[in-house]
Amino acid sequence: MSTGDGDATPSTSSDGGLTSRREVLAALGGASILSSTGGDARPADSAPVHVRVYPGPLPTTVWARHGWSGASTGWAPPFETAFEAIRDGFEQLESYAAVQGRLEGVDIVVERGGRVDRSLQSVDSPRAVVAPTRQQLLDSFRDVVHARGTLTGHTSHCLLWWGPLQYDVGYGGTRRPNGHVAAVPDEGAQVVANVGATERWDSTAVTRNIAIHEALHTFLASSVVETVVESRCDHDLGQAIRVDEGTLEVSPMATAYAGPNEVGGGTRFHGSGCANHERFHRHDGYDGVDRFVYTDRLSDATLEAVTRFVEWRLLEEG
């Protein structure tokens, strides 16, 4: 199937032309990833794997910093970066499954949702508007999605947020009790990626990784994770590999968890969730490391766990 946006990773073909990743996947007979620029028009559960990404509100100073690019739609450059990263993460899943002849004929939809300008409209406390907890933010986001009539099935609704000083929101996270898309019938999942925090305190590479990280959380369950690594913790699917003596390269699911639990231990702030370096898919240790770099390439353990989740939770049970 065709996509509304350009191909992400072209490679040179034998005749000197360009062969896209999607053309390779089509030849392999694998899944098909779709992308849309529309806002909330597609039925919310029209594909077994469905991710809808929403841009949140931005301060005027941030719009001005980016030359008002995307102001008419809400898609400022940092939000565009996060969206493209999420789409690329699911393209990696598509490629992984296709090579193994799995998820054949399964549509994977990653699309844009309409802008969310009043994500806290249901929060009465002035303090919560300024400094919401993660749960308050996601509860209100859930209300917004519900009001639009798209809160059905097992769609993952991902809010891109700008809260660089909102400590409790952190880098992001999922809403309780539907942290993954099959947890609560007909509720899907709601998740937030705090792009403001990654852009303010870290880097664009961390923005990409955190966006992928949070979106994939909604397609993972501890019982499935445990079948891939000796852990029920999603973050342990990640890897941290030494690419030279002083440099550690960190994959998306390990972002914010690969370094020491201290300020500036890799990302500016350490994650508050579970993690055990000894149970990571791979962790080469950080003794002597003075540089952390971030790759948006997913570990094989992450790709396998998400593939199993789709097979076992969305296809067999769905």
XYZ file of C-alpha atoms in Angstrom, residues 3 5-6 8-9 21-22 32-36 49-56 75-95 108-113 141 155-161 171-174 181 189-195 198 204-219 252-253 295-298 302-303 306:
93
model
C 2.070 6.075 2.008
C 4.853 10.701 3.088
C 8.171 10.040 1.404
C 12.593 7.154 4.846
C 15.593 4.967 4.073
C 12.460 0.180 2.232
C 8.761 -0.142 1.460
C 2.483 -2.496 5.157
C 2.986 0.761 7.002
C 0.757 3.680 6.177
C 1.138 7.324 7.080
C -1.403 10.092 6.942
C -1.308 -1.813 14.744
C -2.481 1.784 14.852
C -0.623 4.779 16.275
C -2.051 8.292 16.196
C 0.314 11.117 17.165
C -0.969 14.488 18.384
C 0.925 17.791 18.677
C 0.294 19.561 21.971
C 3.408 20.633 13.837
C 6.467 22.576 14.971
C 9.853 21.166 13.864
C 10.530 19.310 17.163
C 7.128 17.624 16.911
C 7.833 16.733 13.275
C 11.107 15.152 14.386
C 9.325 13.076 17.032
C 6.619 11.968 14.596
C 9.152 10.875 11.974
C 11.069 8.968 14.648
C 7.951 7.064 15.721
C 7.156 6.223 12.122
C 10.717 5.024 11.568
C 10.526 2.841 14.676
C 7.484 1.038 13.317
C 9.137 0.723 9.914
C 11.952 -1.110 11.671
C 9.336 -3.419 13.182
C 7.841 -3.940 9.733
C 11.248 -4.797 8.254
C 0.716 -0.802 10.496
C -0.720 2.701 10.583
C 1.237 5.626 12.021
C -0.643 8.859 11.448
C -1.069 12.425 12.594
C -3.907 13.345 14.898
C -5.661 13.770 27.131
C -5.214 2.416 19.003
C -2.186 3.995 20.667
C -2.772 7.720 21.134
C 0.551 9.533 21.596
C 0.662 13.142 22.820
C 3.759 15.205 22.019
C 4.094 17.582 24.951
C 10.402 12.387 29.798
C 6.966 10.822 29.381
C 5.041 7.665 30.142
C 1.785 5.767 29.738
C -3.244 -1.099 23.862
C -3.656 3.394 25.219
C -2.651 6.976 25.919
C 0.987 7.963 26.194
C 2.935 11.204 26.402
C 6.432 12.004 25.117
C 7.786 15.179 26.722
C 9.578 16.678 23.750
C 14.396 16.298 25.722
C 17.390 16.023 19.168
C 18.804 12.479 19.190
C 17.279 11.965 22.644
C 14.005 13.479 21.394
C 13.867 10.847 18.663
C 14.687 8.015 21.042
C 12.186 9.063 23.703
C 9.410 9.448 21.116
C 10.031 5.898 19.860
C 10.483 4.620 23.420
C 7.145 5.957 24.652
C 5.166 4.857 21.591
C 6.559 1.312 21.817
C 5.643 1.062 25.506
C 2.028 0.812 24.367
C 2.831 -2.313 22.341
C 15.559 3.716 22.326
C 14.228 1.405 25.048
C 20.810 5.626 18.104
C 17.211 5.211 17.022
C 17.978 1.689 15.808
C 15.967 -0.739 17.932
C 12.769 -4.927 21.350
C 11.696 -5.850 17.827
C 6.813 -6.024 19.977
